[in-house]
Short mmCIF file of C-alpha atoms in Angstrom, two decimals:
data_model
loop_
_atom_site.label_atom_id
_atom_site.label_comp_id
_atom_site.label_asym_id
_atom_site.label_seq_id
_atom_site.Cartn_x
_atom_site.Cartn_y
_atom_site.Cartn_z
CA MET H 1 161.80 0.63 210.01
CA THR H 2 164.13 -1.49 211.91
CA PRO H 3 162.95 -2.52 215.56
CA PRO H 4 165.92 -2.36 218.37
CA PRO H 5 167.66 -5.14 219.50
CA SER H 6 168.37 -5.83 223.22
CA PRO H 7 170.04 -2.64 224.43
CA SER H 8 173.80 -2.57 225.59
CA ALA H 9 176.44 -0.49 225.74
CA SER H 10 178.41 -1.31 222.68
CA THR H 11 175.41 -0.40 220.50
CA LEU H 12 174.12 3.26 222.46
CA PRO H 13 175.72 5.60 219.63
CA VAL H 14 177.58 8.81 220.70
CA ARG H 15 176.84 12.64 219.38
CA ARG H 16 178.41 15.59 220.26
CA LEU H 17 176.58 18.61 221.79
CA GLY H 18 177.34 21.26 219.25
CA THR H 19 180.96 22.12 217.98
CA ALA H 20 182.16 23.72 221.30
CA GLY H 21 180.67 20.66 223.62
CA PRO H 22 181.63 17.40 224.84
CA GLU H 23 180.81 13.94 223.23
CA VAL H 24 177.66 12.10 224.97
CA SER H 25 175.55 9.35 224.79
CA ALA H 26 172.99 9.45 222.14
CA LEU H 27 170.30 9.48 224.89
CA GLY H 28 170.67 11.47 228.46
CA LEU H 29 168.86 10.71 231.15
CA GLY H 30 166.78 13.23 232.88
CA CYS H 31 166.46 12.84 236.40
CA MET H 32 164.05 15.74 237.77
CA GLY H 33 161.15 13.50 238.28
CA MET H 34 163.16 11.48 240.69
CA SER H 35 162.90 14.22 242.81
CA ALA H 36 160.33 16.71 242.07
CA LEU H 37 157.19 17.47 239.99
CA TYR H 38 155.94 13.85 239.02
CA GLY H 39 154.55 12.99 242.39
CA PRO H 40 156.20 10.33 244.93
CA ALA H 41 159.33 8.32 243.64
CA ASP H 42 161.28 5.55 245.27
CA ARG H 43 164.95 6.50 246.14
CA ASP H 44 166.44 3.04 245.66
CA GLU H 45 164.59 2.65 242.61
CA SER H 46 166.41 6.06 241.57
CA ILE H 47 169.25 4.98 241.99
CA ALA H 48 169.21 1.65 240.47
CA THR H 49 167.91 3.51 237.37
CA ILE H 50 171.05 5.84 237.33
CA HIS H 51 173.25 2.75 237.84
CA ALA H 52 171.66 1.02 234.96
CA ALA H 53 171.84 3.59 232.82
CA LEU H 54 175.57 4.27 233.28
CA ASP H 55 175.85 0.63 232.91
CA ALA H 56 173.84 0.70 229.43
CA GLY H 57 175.94 3.66 228.22
CA ILE H 58 174.35 6.74 229.10
CA THR H 59 177.08 9.40 230.10
CA LEU H 60 174.79 12.19 230.32
CA LEU H 61 172.92 12.81 233.71
CA ASP H 62 170.63 15.86 233.54
CA THR H 63 169.63 18.08 236.83
CA GLY H 64 168.76 20.90 238.43
CA ASP H 65 169.61 22.65 241.91
CA PHE H 66 166.17 23.35 242.15
CA TYR H 67 164.54 20.02 241.83
CA GLY H 68 163.57 18.83 245.34
CA MET H 69 165.44 22.13 246.35
CA GLY H 70 169.02 19.98 246.09
CA HIS H 71 167.37 16.74 246.80
CA ASN H 72 168.34 15.85 243.09
CA GLU H 73 171.84 16.74 243.20
CA LEU H 74 172.40 14.90 246.38
CA LEU H 75 170.61 11.78 244.96
CA ILE H 76 172.87 11.70 241.72
CA GLY H 77 175.90 12.30 243.61
CA GLU H 78 175.10 9.45 245.86
CA ALA H 79 174.31 7.34 242.43
CA LEU H 80 177.96 8.57 241.23
CA ARG H 81 179.47 7.49 244.85
CA THR H 82 178.44 4.00 244.80
CA ALA H 83 178.80 3.27 240.85
CA PRO H 84 181.44 1.43 239.29
CA ALA H 85 184.57 3.15 239.01
CA ALA H 86 184.73 2.98 235.56
CA ALA H 87 181.12 4.11 235.02
CA ARG H 88 181.40 7.02 237.25
CA GLU H 89 184.38 8.24 235.26
CA ARG H 90 182.32 8.08 232.01
CA ALA H 91 179.49 10.20 233.55
CA LEU H 92 178.82 13.58 232.84
CA THR H 93 176.54 16.22 234.51
CA SER H 94 174.43 18.86 233.05
CA VAL H 95 173.16 21.22 235.95
CA LYS H 96 170.59 24.31 235.20
CA PHE H 97 170.59 27.07 238.15
CA GLY H 98 168.53 30.14 238.88
CA ALA H 99 165.40 29.51 240.13
CA LEU H 100 163.91 30.76 243.12
CA ARG H 101 161.90 28.59 245.45
CA ALA H 102 159.60 29.06 248.33
CA VAL H 103 159.16 26.89 251.50
CA GLU H 104 156.06 25.70 249.93
CA GLY H 105 157.76 24.93 246.43
CA ASP H 106 156.42 27.72 244.18
CA PHE H 107 158.77 29.46 242.07
CA LEU H 108 159.30 32.84 242.72
CA GLY H 109 161.42 33.70 239.81
CA TYR H 110 164.85 33.55 238.10
CA ASP H 111 168.44 35.08 239.33
CA GLY H 112 171.02 35.26 236.43
CA ARG H 113 173.45 37.68 238.25
CA PRO H 114 176.81 36.87 238.02
CA ALA H 115 177.43 36.98 242.06
CA ALA H 116 174.16 34.22 242.09
CA VAL H 117 175.88 32.06 239.40
CA LYS H 118 178.79 31.71 241.40
CA ASN H 119 176.84 30.98 244.19
CA PHE H 120 174.49 28.66 242.96
CA ALA H 121 177.93 26.70 241.47
CA ALA H 122 179.25 26.34 244.58
CA TYR H 123 176.54 24.71 246.44
CA SER H 124 176.11 22.30 243.51
CA LEU H 125 179.67 21.08 243.33
CA GLN H 126 179.02 20.20 247.23
CA ARG H 127 175.52 18.50 246.83
CA LEU H 128 177.23 16.30 244.13
CA GLY H 129 180.50 15.56 245.55
CA LEU H 130 182.07 16.46 242.42
CA ASP H 131 185.26 19.06 241.38
CA HIS H 132 183.58 20.61 238.22
CA ILE H 133 180.36 20.45 236.47
CA ASP H 134 180.25 19.35 233.07
CA VAL H 135 177.71 21.73 231.11
CA TYR H 136 176.29 24.62 233.31
CA ARG H 137 172.88 26.50 232.13
CA ILE H 138 170.60 29.01 233.50
CA ALA H 139 167.16 27.25 233.46
CA ARG H 140 165.39 30.23 232.22
CA VAL H 141 166.81 33.44 231.19
CA ASP H 142 166.34 36.05 233.66
CA PRO H 143 164.77 39.34 231.64
CA ALA H 144 166.25 41.49 234.37
CA VAL H 145 169.81 40.76 233.51
CA PRO H 146 171.43 40.59 230.19
CA ILE H 147 172.23 37.33 228.89
CA GLU H 148 176.09 38.50 228.38
CA GLU H 149 176.32 39.13 232.18
CA THR H 150 174.96 35.67 233.31
CA VAL H 151 177.02 33.34 230.17
CA GLY H 152 179.96 35.73 231.00
CA ALA H 153 180.09 34.54 235.01
CA ILE H 154 179.83 30.79 233.41
CA SER H 155 182.77 31.67 231.52
CA GLU H 156 184.62 32.86 234.68
CA LEU H 157 184.02 29.41 236.36
CA VAL H 158 185.23 27.55 233.07
CA ASP H 159 188.42 29.37 233.37
CA ALA H 160 188.53 28.74 237.17
CA GLY H 161 188.04 24.65 236.20
CA HIS H 162 184.91 24.55 238.40
CA VAL H 163 182.74 23.96 234.89
CA ARG H 164 183.79 22.65 231.49
CA TYR H 165 180.97 23.87 229.23
CA ILE H 166 178.35 26.33 228.98
CA GLY H 167 174.87 25.51 228.07
CA LEU H 168 171.57 27.34 227.61
CA SER H 169 167.97 26.27 228.31
CA GLU H 170 164.64 27.37 226.68
CA ALA H 171 166.49 30.20 225.06
CA GLY H 172 165.26 32.23 222.19
CA ALA H 173 166.92 32.28 219.03
CA ASP H 174 168.25 36.35 219.33
CA THR H 175 169.04 35.30 222.98
CA VAL H 176 171.04 32.44 221.98
CA ARG H 177 173.25 34.78 219.40
CA ARG H 178 173.91 37.06 222.09
CA ALA H 179 175.03 34.45 224.49
CA ALA H 180 177.26 32.70 221.53
CA ALA H 181 178.79 36.43 220.79
CA THR H 182 179.88 36.09 224.26
CA ALA H 183 181.22 32.95 224.89
CA PRO H 184 181.21 29.36 223.08
CA ILE H 185 178.02 27.50 223.87
CA SER H 186 177.61 23.72 223.71
CA ASP H 187 174.18 23.42 223.66
CA LEU H 188 170.44 24.51 224.35
CA GLN H 189 168.09 22.62 226.30
CA ILE H 190 164.59 22.81 225.10
CA GLU H 191 161.55 20.87 225.05
CA TYR H 192 161.22 18.91 221.76
CA SER H 193 159.02 16.47 220.50
CA LEU H 194 156.24 15.18 218.49
CA ILE H 195 154.09 17.46 220.03
CA SER H 196 156.17 20.14 220.87
CA ARG H 197 157.99 21.67 217.76
CA GLY H 198 158.07 25.35 217.84
CA ILE H 199 161.66 25.26 217.85
CA GLU H 200 161.95 24.24 214.08
CA ARG H 201 160.67 27.59 213.01
CA GLU H 202 163.78 29.90 214.03
CA ILE H 203 165.47 28.50 216.91
CA LEU H 204 166.91 25.14 215.76
CA PRO H 205 167.78 26.84 212.52
CA THR H 206 169.66 29.49 214.56
CA LEU H 207 171.58 26.98 216.77
CA ARG H 208 172.49 24.95 213.36
CA GLU H 209 173.78 28.32 212.15
CA LEU H 210 175.93 28.58 214.97
CA GLY H 211 176.97 25.32 216.00
CA ILE H 212 174.94 24.92 219.19
CA GLY H 213 173.50 21.17 219.51
CA VAL H 214 170.31 20.41 221.39
CA THR H 215 169.79 18.51 224.43
CA ALA H 216 165.96 17.79 223.84
CA TYR H 217 163.40 17.16 226.80
CA GLY H 218 160.11 16.58 227.23
CA VAL H 219 160.45 13.88 224.20
CA LEU H 220 157.36 11.99 225.61
CA SER H 221 155.66 14.91 226.90
CA ARG H 222 155.63 14.17 230.46
CA GLY H 223 154.54 10.56 229.43
CA LEU H 224 151.43 11.72 227.63
CA ILE H 225 152.82 10.49 224.15
CA SER H 226 154.73 7.24 226.00
CA GLY H 227 151.75 4.82 225.38
CA HIS H 228 151.32 4.50 229.02
CA TRP H 229 148.99 7.14 230.22
CA THR H 230 145.32 6.60 230.41
CA ALA H 231 142.60 8.71 230.63
CA ASP H 232 141.30 7.79 234.00
CA ARG H 233 144.87 7.99 235.48
CA GLY H 234 145.06 10.00 238.62
CA THR H 235 147.87 12.46 239.51
CA ALA H 236 149.13 13.06 243.05
CA ALA H 237 148.49 16.95 244.40
CA ASP H 238 151.99 17.45 244.05
CA ASP H 239 152.54 16.35 240.17
CA PHE H 240 152.27 19.08 237.98
CA ARG H 241 150.81 17.37 235.26
CA SER H 242 147.20 17.83 237.37
CA ARG H 243 147.81 21.36 236.62
CA SER H 244 149.16 20.89 232.61
CA PRO H 245 146.94 22.18 229.96
CA ARG H 246 147.88 19.22 227.76
CA PHE H 247 146.63 16.87 230.46
CA SER H 248 143.42 18.35 231.24
CA GLY H 249 139.64 17.78 230.23
CA GLU H 250 138.92 17.69 226.49
CA ASN H 251 142.70 18.62 225.75
CA LEU H 252 143.96 15.15 227.40
CA LYS H 253 140.96 13.17 225.34
CA HIS H 254 142.33 14.55 222.17
CA ASN H 255 145.93 14.46 223.10
CA LEU H 256 145.62 10.78 223.86
CA GLY H 257 143.62 9.98 220.35
CA LEU H 258 146.94 11.07 218.52
CA VAL H 259 148.66 8.65 220.47
CA GLU H 260 146.58 5.87 219.45
CA THR H 261 147.33 6.86 216.06
CA LEU H 262 151.19 6.59 217.09
CA ARG H 263 149.96 3.25 218.41
CA GLU H 264 149.11 1.73 215.02
CA ILE H 265 152.26 2.48 213.66
CA ALA H 266 154.63 1.48 216.07
CA ASN H 267 152.45 -1.94 216.30
CA ASP H 268 152.92 -2.42 212.68
CA HIS H 269 156.99 -2.52 213.30
CA GLY H 270 157.12 -4.10 216.56
CA VAL H 271 158.20 -1.08 218.69
CA SER H 272 156.41 0.44 221.72
CA VAL H 273 155.12 3.92 221.27
CA ALA H 274 157.41 5.62 223.54
CA GLN H 275 160.59 3.87 221.46
CA LEU H 276 158.92 5.47 218.25
CA ALA H 277 158.24 8.73 219.77
CA ILE H 278 162.00 8.98 220.93
CA ALA H 279 163.56 7.60 217.68
CA TRP H 280 161.87 10.14 215.68
CA VAL H 281 163.60 13.05 217.78
CA LEU H 282 166.42 11.17 217.30
CA ALA H 283 166.08 10.82 213.42
CA ARG H 284 165.44 15.27 213.32
CA GLY H 285 169.26 15.45 213.37
CA GLU H 286 172.89 14.20 214.82
CA ASP H 287 172.77 17.62 216.71
CA ILE H 288 170.21 16.30 218.90
CA VAL H 289 170.49 14.46 222.01
CA PRO H 290 166.94 13.37 223.50
CA LEU H 291 166.80 13.15 227.34
CA VAL H 292 164.89 10.73 228.91
CA GLY H 293 162.86 11.26 231.80
CA ALA H 294 162.58 7.51 233.26
CA ARG H 295 162.35 6.67 236.88
CA THR H 296 162.21 3.07 236.73
CA ARG H 297 164.73 0.51 235.39
CA GLU H 298 161.67 -0.49 233.31
CA ARG H 299 160.96 2.68 231.56
CA LEU H 300 164.75 3.07 231.02
CA GLY H 301 165.14 -0.44 229.51
CA GLU H 302 162.35 0.69 227.01
CA ALA H 303 164.09 3.89 226.34
CA LEU H 304 167.15 2.40 225.50
CA GLY H 305 165.84 0.48 222.68
CA ALA H 306 164.85 3.88 220.64
CA PRO H 307 168.15 4.45 219.37
CA ALA H 308 168.35 1.43 217.44
CA VAL H 309 165.09 2.17 215.70
CA THR H 310 165.77 3.18 211.93
CA LEU H 311 163.21 5.52 210.73
CA ASP H 312 163.11 5.94 206.97
CA ALA H 313 161.35 8.52 204.44
CA ASP H 314 158.38 6.35 204.44
CA ASP H 315 158.07 6.07 207.88
CA LEU H 316 158.71 9.43 209.15
CA ALA H 317 155.79 10.61 206.14
CA ALA H 318 153.50 8.18 208.04
CA ILE H 319 154.53 9.66 211.56
CA GLU H 320 153.79 13.33 210.25
CA ARG H 321 150.61 12.12 209.00
CA ALA H 322 149.62 10.73 212.47
CA VAL H 323 150.61 13.61 214.07
CA PRO H 324 151.03 16.78 212.24
CA ALA H 325 153.02 19.75 213.83
CA ASP H 326 150.83 21.73 216.18
CA ALA H 327 148.18 18.76 216.23
CA ALA H 328 148.47 18.87 220.24
CA ARG H 329 145.79 20.64 222.14
CA GLY H 330 146.81 22.91 225.23
CA GLU H 331 150.23 24.91 225.98
CA ARG H 332 153.08 23.06 227.37
CA TYR H 333 153.09 24.80 230.47
CA ASP H 334 150.19 26.53 232.50
CA ALA H 335 150.03 30.39 231.65
CA ALA H 336 152.43 31.62 234.85
CA GLN H 337 155.22 29.37 233.41
CA MET H 338 154.69 30.18 230.00
CA ALA H 339 155.32 33.74 230.59
CA MET H 340 158.86 32.66 231.95
CA LEU H 341 159.81 31.13 228.76
CA ASP H 342 162.27 33.55 226.34
CA SER H 343 161.91 30.93 224.09
CA GLU H 344 158.26 31.43 223.62
CA LYS H 345 158.46 35.04 223.28
#
């Protein structure tokens, strides 16, 4: 294992999102936690973190129009407006749409109807202050609308110049095939980490057969396997981890035990647990781009070292022994959210 040097734009490699997608930095920045679901966030630090990411060579910024009910898109729009022109021009936006929210924040389902797709896009472009979205995808497959209709509507946005590439999110293998038969698909965004490896059974082979890339979110399992989470850490009432099965009771105790086995490997090689976990995802294939959900420049700086961590066969075998597939306890979402995942059906 080779430990990372200090990160810089010149050392951050690039990858392509499938055969039909754009070239992007090997790490993307997931911006959700800057607006929602992880408790309070600092606006100034969030913008500074986005600027630092762009300066370090990260080009892919991932968001959803329902993160903070539009707040995250407005935040990214402000960060892009105030970034140096060269960094702003390199930035690519990946936007998820379709989630329906109540005033109180409850999720009410998803809407993938063609008219809704175009409506969501219009509002996103306004909030972001952009004339196009680089990758556009429905956040969860709408079971009431054929995926062909949803993807077809995005394809029309591509033809009109409002969207550059079509993505998917949390779609199962059959849905991916149907979508790809409708229009070129750049990538599937889906959870993938040392303790979330369900895509390896059927979804990942299907993506590789079709030439579709992966943007992997949850690579640190929402901080659980970052090496920074502790059993006595509290969570805010609006932090969804307070209701997450993997962060609850005996599940949490067991899962943090897995992290300690990773820490031993990380310490032996002079890297952090987070860097090791991100590097493992990077090592799964050149067609995979991890999204790091850093909310501060400190956490971003740590994550930026991961692409330079080289894992050889012995390293990978040691990591697999420490955290075997399906070693974690608890589902990755609560029952209601799991029911909305086409990828789990």
